[in-house]
Amino acid sequence: MSSNNEQTHNKDSSKLISALRSTLNHLAENSYPHVPGPEGCNRRASVALVVRVRPHYKHWPSETSQPTSIDQYFQQDWVQHGDPEVLFIKRAARVGDRWTSHVALPGGKRDPEDEDDKAVAIRETSEEIGLDLTSPDALFVGNLPERVVKTSWGKVPIMVLCPFVFLWTQPDLPPLKLQPTEVASTHWVPLRVLLSPSARTYEYVDVSDRFAGTGVVRRTLVRSILGQMRFSAIRLIPSESLYCSSTAEFFPLDPLEEKLPLGTRLYNWCRGDHTRSAESTRPLLLWGLTLGMLADFLDQLPPHNAVQIWSYPTFTSPDVRWIINILTRSLKQRNAARLQSGGMNQTAMDSETEAVATGDIQEGAKNAKRPYAVGVMLEGYYDMLRRGVWIAASVRMIAAVAITVQVVRRYRGYRS
């Protein structure tokens, strides 16, 4: 039985390796267009999607070469029998940072001295985790769709985000050096996990401050109506992890929550304290903008269903979710049809940022007409979602007034 399982695994692994080779070659030969910043927004940021192949126990290389091309790398026996993986970081916990402890790709904002967007991804990866992508052991593959990132519920652009793909060509890595103020841990995750429907789950986020500001009472009322916002996510199961042991979340000296007074805990719950996401017991979840960046990359790999098993963001309150589903039904069908016909868009969204397409792209770019799948699916969705939220709030308010009137009438009738 174990022999049959191993043969099945080897067959699936061989198919995935072959598909990965084709995908990386396609990205190398077909670049996505450069997206300039909109008027008044000069900030740019870049991230690095680093791919490697972990050797199988029975095919561990006795000696290695230094390939200079993607095809040369994949011709090696240990690569053909290996397990491809992607590198993620878990951001360090920082009070007041809305991205605290999120799973992400290494990267950061562009500085004036950076030569170009790719140089930003290389520099930030070196600074954050100590991995040198200028090494001969790292092959630059190409880029994924760039996009303009905007505020979640507003229309103000924040930056242009540029993802770049690199292939690490050796079976092992030099020791990583994690920057403790930026990175809590690094995780190599097999592509098999990222592609598996069984790893799909949800992330739940409190977004009441988007509607009610910072007032505790208003936020509590809004939260009672909406519940939390639910986002599609992937539960990551790393094959290898490295933790920055100097960070407080690695081994807290005191339990964070149990030591706080009851009133403080209640207040933190009311204001939706994001620092609790730093708990070491919290599962690793890939979601939001980072998942959006990977969606098209994953969808090019078998079983080619990464977008199909992705789900639309919604809210946990059943009535709110029902209203949103009714409002967006035709929109979802229309966007699905556009995706099948190859409509072009570059939208991605998480609880903090919205990335929308810009029409000002380079003419003649090879991938200018390639659809960014999650973007096509989400086009116009958040406008409908916001409308659904206000409709649900209005319905609840009308219902509350109606119930109050009935109670008052019955009370007066009883008194008379």
Coordinates of C-alpha atoms in Angstrom, one line a residue:
M1 CA 0.0 0.0 0.0
S2 CA 2.8 2.4 0.9
S3 CA 4.5 1.6 -2.4
N4 CA 1.3 2.5 -4.3
N5 CA 0.9 5.8 -2.4
E6 CA 4.5 6.7 -3.1
Q7 CA 4.0 6.0 -6.8
T8 CA 0.9 8.2 -6.9
H9 CA 2.8 10.9 -5.1
N10 CA 5.7 10.7 -7.5
K11 CA 3.3 10.9 -10.5
D12 CA 1.5 13.9 -9.1
S13 CA 4.8 15.6 -8.2
S14 CA 6.1 15.0 -11.7
K15 CA 3.0 16.6 -13.2
L16 CA 3.4 19.6 -10.9
I17 CA 7.1 20.0 -11.7
S18 CA 6.3 20.0 -15.4
A19 CA 3.5 22.5 -15.0
L20 CA 5.7 24.7 -12.8
R21 CA 8.4 24.7 -15.5
S22 CA 5.9 25.8 -18.2
T23 CA 4.5 28.5 -15.9
L24 CA 7.9 29.9 -15.1
N25 CA 9.0 29.9 -18.7
H26 CA 5.7 31.6 -19.7
L27 CA 6.3 34.4 -17.1
A28 CA 9.9 34.8 -18.2
E29 CA 8.8 35.2 -21.9
N30 CA 5.6 37.3 -21.2
S31 CA 6.0 40.2 -18.9
Y32 CA 3.0 42.1 -17.3
P33 CA 2.8 45.8 -18.2
H34 CA 4.4 48.5 -16.1
V35 CA 1.7 50.4 -14.1
P36 CA 2.6 54.1 -13.4
G37 CA 1.3 55.7 -10.3
P38 CA -1.8 57.8 -10.6
E39 CA -1.7 61.6 -10.2
G40 CA -0.6 62.6 -6.7
C41 CA 0.6 59.1 -5.7
N42 CA 4.3 58.5 -6.2
R43 CA 4.8 55.7 -3.7
R44 CA 5.7 52.3 -5.0
A45 CA 6.4 48.9 -3.3
S46 CA 7.7 45.6 -4.4
V47 CA 7.5 42.0 -3.1
A48 CA 9.4 38.8 -4.1
L49 CA 7.8 35.5 -4.8
V50 CA 10.6 33.0 -4.2
V51 CA 10.1 29.5 -5.5
R52 CA 12.4 26.5 -4.9
V53 CA 12.3 22.7 -5.2
R54 CA 12.9 20.5 -2.2
P55 CA 14.7 17.3 -3.1
H56 CA 13.1 13.9 -2.4
Y57 CA 14.8 11.7 0.1
K58 CA 15.6 9.0 -2.6
H59 CA 16.8 11.6 -5.1
W60 CA 19.0 13.8 -3.0
P61 CA 21.8 15.2 -5.3
S62 CA 25.3 14.1 -4.5
E63 CA 26.6 17.1 -6.4
T64 CA 24.9 20.2 -7.9
S65 CA 25.5 22.5 -10.8
Q66 CA 24.7 26.1 -11.2
P67 CA 22.0 26.4 -13.9
T68 CA 21.8 29.6 -15.9
S69 CA 18.2 29.0 -17.3
I70 CA 14.9 27.7 -16.2
D71 CA 15.0 24.7 -18.6
Q72 CA 18.5 23.8 -17.5
Y73 CA 17.4 23.8 -13.9
F74 CA 14.4 21.6 -14.5
Q75 CA 16.4 19.0 -16.5
Q76 CA 18.2 17.9 -13.3
D77 CA 17.0 14.5 -11.9
W78 CA 16.7 15.8 -8.3
V79 CA 14.5 18.7 -9.5
Q80 CA 12.2 16.4 -11.6
H81 CA 11.5 14.3 -8.5
G82 CA 11.3 17.1 -6.0
D83 CA 8.6 19.0 -4.2
P84 CA 8.2 22.7 -5.3
E85 CA 7.7 25.3 -2.5
V86 CA 7.1 29.0 -2.0
L87 CA 8.6 31.2 0.7
F88 CA 6.4 33.3 2.9
I89 CA 7.1 35.6 5.9
K90 CA 5.0 36.3 9.0
R91 CA 5.2 39.9 9.8
A92 CA 6.3 41.0 13.3
A93 CA 3.7 42.0 15.8
R94 CA 3.5 45.8 16.1
V95 CA 1.0 47.8 18.0
G96 CA -1.1 50.0 15.8
D97 CA 0.0 48.2 12.6
R98 CA -3.0 46.9 10.7
W99 CA -0.8 44.3 9.0
T100 CA 0.6 43.1 12.2
S101 CA 1.5 39.3 12.1
H102 CA 0.0 38.9 8.6
V103 CA 1.4 36.3 6.3
A104 CA 3.1 38.0 3.3
L105 CA 5.8 37.9 0.7
P106 CA 9.1 39.6 1.6
G107 CA 9.3 43.1 0.3
G108 CA 8.7 46.8 1.1
K109 CA 8.5 50.4 -0.2
R110 CA 10.7 51.9 -2.8
D111 CA 13.4 54.3 -1.7
P112 CA 14.7 57.2 -3.9
E113 CA 18.1 55.4 -4.3
D114 CA 16.5 52.2 -5.7
E115 CA 17.2 51.7 -9.4
D116 CA 13.8 50.2 -10.3
D117 CA 11.0 48.2 -8.8
K118 CA 12.8 44.9 -9.1
A119 CA 15.7 46.3 -7.2
V120 CA 13.3 47.1 -4.3
A121 CA 12.2 43.4 -4.1
I122 CA 15.8 42.3 -4.0
R123 CA 16.9 44.9 -1.4
E124 CA 13.9 44.3 0.9
T125 CA 14.3 40.5 0.7
S126 CA 18.0 40.9 1.8
E127 CA 17.1 43.3 4.6
E128 CA 14.2 41.4 6.0
I129 CA 15.3 37.8 5.8
G130 CA 19.0 37.9 4.6
L131 CA 18.4 36.1 1.3
D132 CA 20.5 37.4 -1.5
L133 CA 18.5 37.3 -4.8
T134 CA 21.5 38.7 -6.7
S135 CA 23.3 35.4 -6.0
P136 CA 24.1 33.2 -9.0
D137 CA 21.9 30.6 -7.2
A138 CA 18.8 32.9 -7.8
L139 CA 17.3 33.2 -11.2
F140 CA 15.0 36.1 -11.9
V141 CA 11.9 34.8 -13.7
G142 CA 9.6 37.7 -14.4
N143 CA 6.7 39.6 -12.8
L144 CA 3.1 39.2 -11.8
P145 CA 0.5 41.9 -12.4
E146 CA 1.2 45.3 -10.9
R147 CA -1.7 47.2 -9.4
V148 CA -2.6 50.5 -7.8
V149 CA -3.4 50.0 -4.1
K150 CA -6.2 52.1 -2.6
T151 CA -7.7 52.5 0.9
S152 CA -10.2 49.9 1.7
W153 CA -13.4 52.0 1.8
G154 CA -12.1 55.1 0.1
K155 CA -10.8 56.3 -3.2
V156 CA -7.4 57.6 -2.2
P157 CA -4.5 55.7 -3.9
I158 CA -1.7 54.5 -1.5
M159 CA 0.9 53.0 -3.7
V160 CA 1.7 50.8 -6.8
L161 CA 2.5 47.3 -5.8
C162 CA 4.9 45.2 -8.0
P163 CA 5.4 41.4 -7.5
F164 CA 8.5 39.7 -8.9
V165 CA 9.2 36.0 -9.2
F166 CA 12.5 34.4 -8.5
L167 CA 13.7 30.8 -8.6
W168 CA 16.2 29.5 -6.1
T169 CA 18.3 26.8 -8.0
Q170 CA 20.1 25.0 -5.2
P171 CA 18.7 22.2 -2.9
D172 CA 19.7 24.1 0.2
L173 CA 19.8 27.7 1.4
P174 CA 22.4 29.8 3.1
P175 CA 21.4 30.6 6.7
L176 CA 18.7 33.2 6.8
K177 CA 18.9 36.3 9.0
L178 CA 15.5 37.7 10.1
Q179 CA 15.1 41.3 10.9
P180 CA 13.2 41.2 14.3
T181 CA 11.4 44.5 13.9
E182 CA 10.0 43.4 10.5
V183 CA 9.7 39.6 10.4
A184 CA 8.6 37.1 13.1
S185 CA 9.2 34.0 11.0
T186 CA 9.8 32.5 7.5
H187 CA 7.9 29.5 6.1
W188 CA 8.5 27.3 3.1
V189 CA 5.1 26.0 1.9
P190 CA 4.7 23.3 -0.7
L191 CA 2.7 24.2 -3.8
R192 CA 0.6 21.1 -3.1
V193 CA -0.7 22.8 0.0
L194 CA -1.5 26.0 -1.8
L195 CA -3.3 24.2 -4.5
S196 CA -5.3 21.8 -2.3
P197 CA -9.0 22.5 -1.8
S198 CA -8.7 21.0 1.7
A199 CA -6.4 23.8 2.7
R200 CA -9.0 26.5 1.9
T201 CA -10.6 28.3 4.8
Y202 CA -11.6 31.8 5.9
E203 CA -10.1 34.7 7.7
Y204 CA -12.4 36.8 9.9
V205 CA -11.7 40.5 10.3
D206 CA -13.3 43.3 12.3
V207 CA -14.0 46.2 9.9
S208 CA -16.4 48.2 12.1
D209 CA -14.0 51.1 12.2
R210 CA -14.5 51.5 8.4
F211 CA -18.1 52.5 9.1
A212 CA -18.1 53.9 12.6
G213 CA -14.6 55.5 13.1
T214 CA -12.9 55.0 16.5
G215 CA -15.9 55.5 18.8
V216 CA -16.4 52.4 21.0
V217 CA -20.2 52.7 21.2
R218 CA -20.6 53.2 17.5
R219 CA -18.2 50.4 16.6
T220 CA -20.0 48.1 19.0
L221 CA -23.4 48.8 17.3
V222 CA -22.0 48.4 13.8
R223 CA -20.3 45.1 14.8
S224 CA -23.6 43.8 16.2
I225 CA -25.1 44.4 12.8
L226 CA -22.4 43.2 10.5
G227 CA -20.5 40.7 12.6
Q228 CA -17.0 40.2 11.1
M229 CA -15.9 40.3 7.5
R230 CA -15.1 36.9 6.0
F231 CA -12.3 36.6 3.5
S232 CA -11.1 33.6 1.5
A233 CA -7.9 32.1 2.9
I234 CA -5.5 29.2 2.6
R235 CA -4.3 27.4 5.8
L236 CA -0.6 27.1 5.3
I237 CA 1.2 23.9 6.3
P238 CA 5.0 24.7 6.1
S239 CA 7.6 22.1 5.3
E240 CA 10.2 24.2 7.0
S241 CA 10.0 27.3 9.3
L242 CA 12.5 29.6 10.9
Y243 CA 11.5 31.8 13.9
C244 CA 13.0 35.0 15.1
S245 CA 13.4 34.0 18.8
S246 CA 14.2 37.6 19.9
T247 CA 10.6 38.7 19.2
A248 CA 8.1 38.8 22.1
E249 CA 5.5 36.7 20.3
F250 CA 8.0 33.7 20.0
F251 CA 7.9 33.0 23.7
P252 CA 6.0 35.7 25.7
L253 CA 7.1 35.9 29.4
D254 CA 3.5 36.4 30.6
P255 CA 0.2 35.4 29.0
L256 CA -1.0 38.6 27.2
E257 CA -4.7 38.3 27.9
E258 CA -5.0 36.6 31.3
K259 CA -3.0 39.3 33.1
L260 CA -5.3 42.2 31.8
P261 CA -8.2 43.4 34.0
L262 CA -11.7 42.4 32.8
G263 CA -12.5 46.0 31.9
T264 CA -9.4 46.2 29.7
R265 CA -10.2 43.0 27.9
L266 CA -13.8 44.1 27.3
Y267 CA -12.5 47.4 26.0
N268 CA -10.1 45.7 23.6
W269 CA -12.9 43.5 22.3
C270 CA -15.1 46.5 21.7
R271 CA -12.4 48.4 19.7
G272 CA -11.4 45.3 17.8
D273 CA -7.8 45.0 19.1
H274 CA -5.6 43.8 16.2
T275 CA -2.6 43.0 18.5
R276 CA -4.3 39.7 19.5
S277 CA -3.4 38.3 16.0
A278 CA 0.2 38.0 17.3
E279 CA -0.7 35.0 19.4
S280 CA 1.7 32.1 18.7
T281 CA -1.2 29.7 18.6
R282 CA -2.9 31.5 15.7
P283 CA -2.8 29.4 12.5
L284 CA -0.8 30.7 9.4
L285 CA -3.4 32.0 7.0
L286 CA -2.7 33.4 3.5
W287 CA -5.4 35.8 2.5
G288 CA -6.2 39.3 1.2
L289 CA -3.8 41.1 -1.1
T290 CA -1.1 38.4 -0.9
L291 CA -3.5 35.7 -1.8
G292 CA -4.7 37.9 -4.7
M293 CA -1.2 38.2 -6.0
L294 CA -0.7 34.4 -6.0
A295 CA -4.1 33.5 -7.4
D296 CA -3.2 33.7 -11.1
F297 CA 0.1 32.1 -10.5
L298 CA -1.6 29.2 -8.8
D299 CA -4.3 29.0 -11.3
Q300 CA -1.8 28.1 -14.0
L301 CA -0.9 24.9 -12.2
P302 CA -2.9 21.7 -12.0
P303 CA -5.7 21.2 -11.1
H304 CA -6.1 24.8 -12.4
N305 CA -8.9 25.6 -9.9
A306 CA -7.3 28.2 -7.7
V307 CA -9.8 30.9 -8.7
Q308 CA -12.7 28.5 -8.7
I309 CA -12.3 27.6 -5.1
W310 CA -11.7 31.2 -4.1
S311 CA -14.8 32.8 -2.5
Y312 CA -16.1 36.3 -2.4
P313 CA -15.6 38.4 0.8
T314 CA -18.8 38.8 2.8
F315 CA -20.0 39.3 6.4
T316 CA -20.8 36.7 9.1
S317 CA -24.3 38.1 9.9
P318 CA -26.8 35.9 7.9
D319 CA -29.2 38.7 6.9
V320 CA -26.3 41.0 5.7
R321 CA -24.8 38.1 3.8
W322 CA -28.2 37.3 2.2
I323 CA -28.8 40.9 1.1
I324 CA -25.3 41.1 -0.4
N325 CA -25.8 37.8 -2.2
I326 CA -29.0 39.1 -3.8
L327 CA -27.4 42.4 -4.8
T328 CA -24.3 40.8 -6.3
R329 CA -25.7 37.7 -8.0
S330 CA -25.9 39.3 -11.5
L331 CA -22.6 41.0 -11.0
K332 CA -20.8 37.8 -10.2
Q333 CA -22.3 36.1 -13.2
R334 CA -21.2 39.0 -15.5
N335 CA -17.7 39.1 -14.1
A336 CA -17.4 35.3 -14.4
A337 CA -18.4 35.6 -18.1
R338 CA -15.8 38.4 -18.6
L339 CA -13.1 36.2 -17.0
Q340 CA -13.8 33.4 -19.4
S341 CA -13.7 35.8 -22.3
G342 CA -10.3 37.2 -21.1
G343 CA -11.4 40.7 -19.9
M344 CA -8.5 42.7 -18.5
N345 CA -8.5 44.1 -15.0
Q346 CA -6.0 44.3 -12.1
T347 CA -8.1 44.5 -9.0
A348 CA -7.2 42.9 -5.7
M349 CA -8.5 43.5 -2.2
D350 CA -8.1 42.7 1.5
S351 CA -9.5 44.2 4.6
E352 CA -7.1 47.1 4.4
T353 CA -6.4 47.9 0.8
E354 CA -8.1 47.9 -2.6
A355 CA -6.1 47.6 -5.8
V356 CA -7.8 48.7 -9.0
A357 CA -6.9 48.7 -12.6
T358 CA -5.4 51.7 -14.2
G359 CA -5.9 52.4 -17.9
D360 CA -2.5 54.0 -18.3
I361 CA -0.4 51.0 -19.2
Q362 CA 2.3 50.5 -21.8
E363 CA 1.0 49.7 -25.3
G364 CA 2.2 46.5 -26.7
A365 CA 3.0 44.8 -23.4
K366 CA 2.9 41.0 -24.0
N367 CA 0.6 40.3 -21.1
A368 CA -1.5 43.5 -21.4
K369 CA -4.6 41.4 -22.3
R370 CA -4.0 38.6 -19.8
P371 CA -6.8 38.7 -17.1
Y372 CA -5.9 39.1 -13.5
A373 CA -8.6 36.6 -12.4
V374 CA -9.3 37.8 -8.8
G375 CA -9.5 41.3 -10.1
V376 CA -12.0 40.5 -12.8
M377 CA -14.1 38.6 -10.2
L378 CA -14.0 41.6 -7.8
E379 CA -14.7 44.4 -10.2
G380 CA -17.6 46.4 -8.9
Y381 CA -18.2 44.0 -6.1
Y382 CA -17.2 46.2 -3.2
D383 CA -19.5 49.0 -4.3
M384 CA -22.4 46.5 -4.1
L385 CA -21.1 45.2 -0.8
R386 CA -21.1 48.7 0.7
R387 CA -24.7 49.2 -0.6
G388 CA -25.7 45.9 0.9
V389 CA -24.3 46.9 4.3
W390 CA -26.3 50.1 4.4
I391 CA -29.5 48.4 3.2
A392 CA -29.1 45.8 6.0
A393 CA -28.5 48.5 8.6
S394 CA -31.6 50.4 7.4
V395 CA -33.7 47.2 7.5
R396 CA -32.6 46.5 11.0
M397 CA -33.3 50.0 12.1
I398 CA -36.8 50.0 10.5
A399 CA -37.5 46.6 12.2
A400 CA -36.3 48.0 15.6
V401 CA -38.5 51.0 15.3
A402 CA -41.5 48.9 14.3
I403 CA -41.0 46.6 17.2
T404 CA -40.6 49.5 19.6
V405 CA -43.8 51.1 18.3
Q406 CA -45.7 47.8 18.8
V407 CA -44.3 47.4 22.3
V408 CA -45.4 51.0 23.2
R409 CA -48.8 50.4 21.8
R410 CA -49.3 47.2 23.7
Y411 CA -48.0 48.8 26.9
R412 CA -50.4 51.7 26.5
G413 CA -53.3 49.4 25.8
Y414 CA -52.5 47.4 28.8
R415 CA -52.4 50.5 31.0
S416 CA -55.7 51.7 29.7

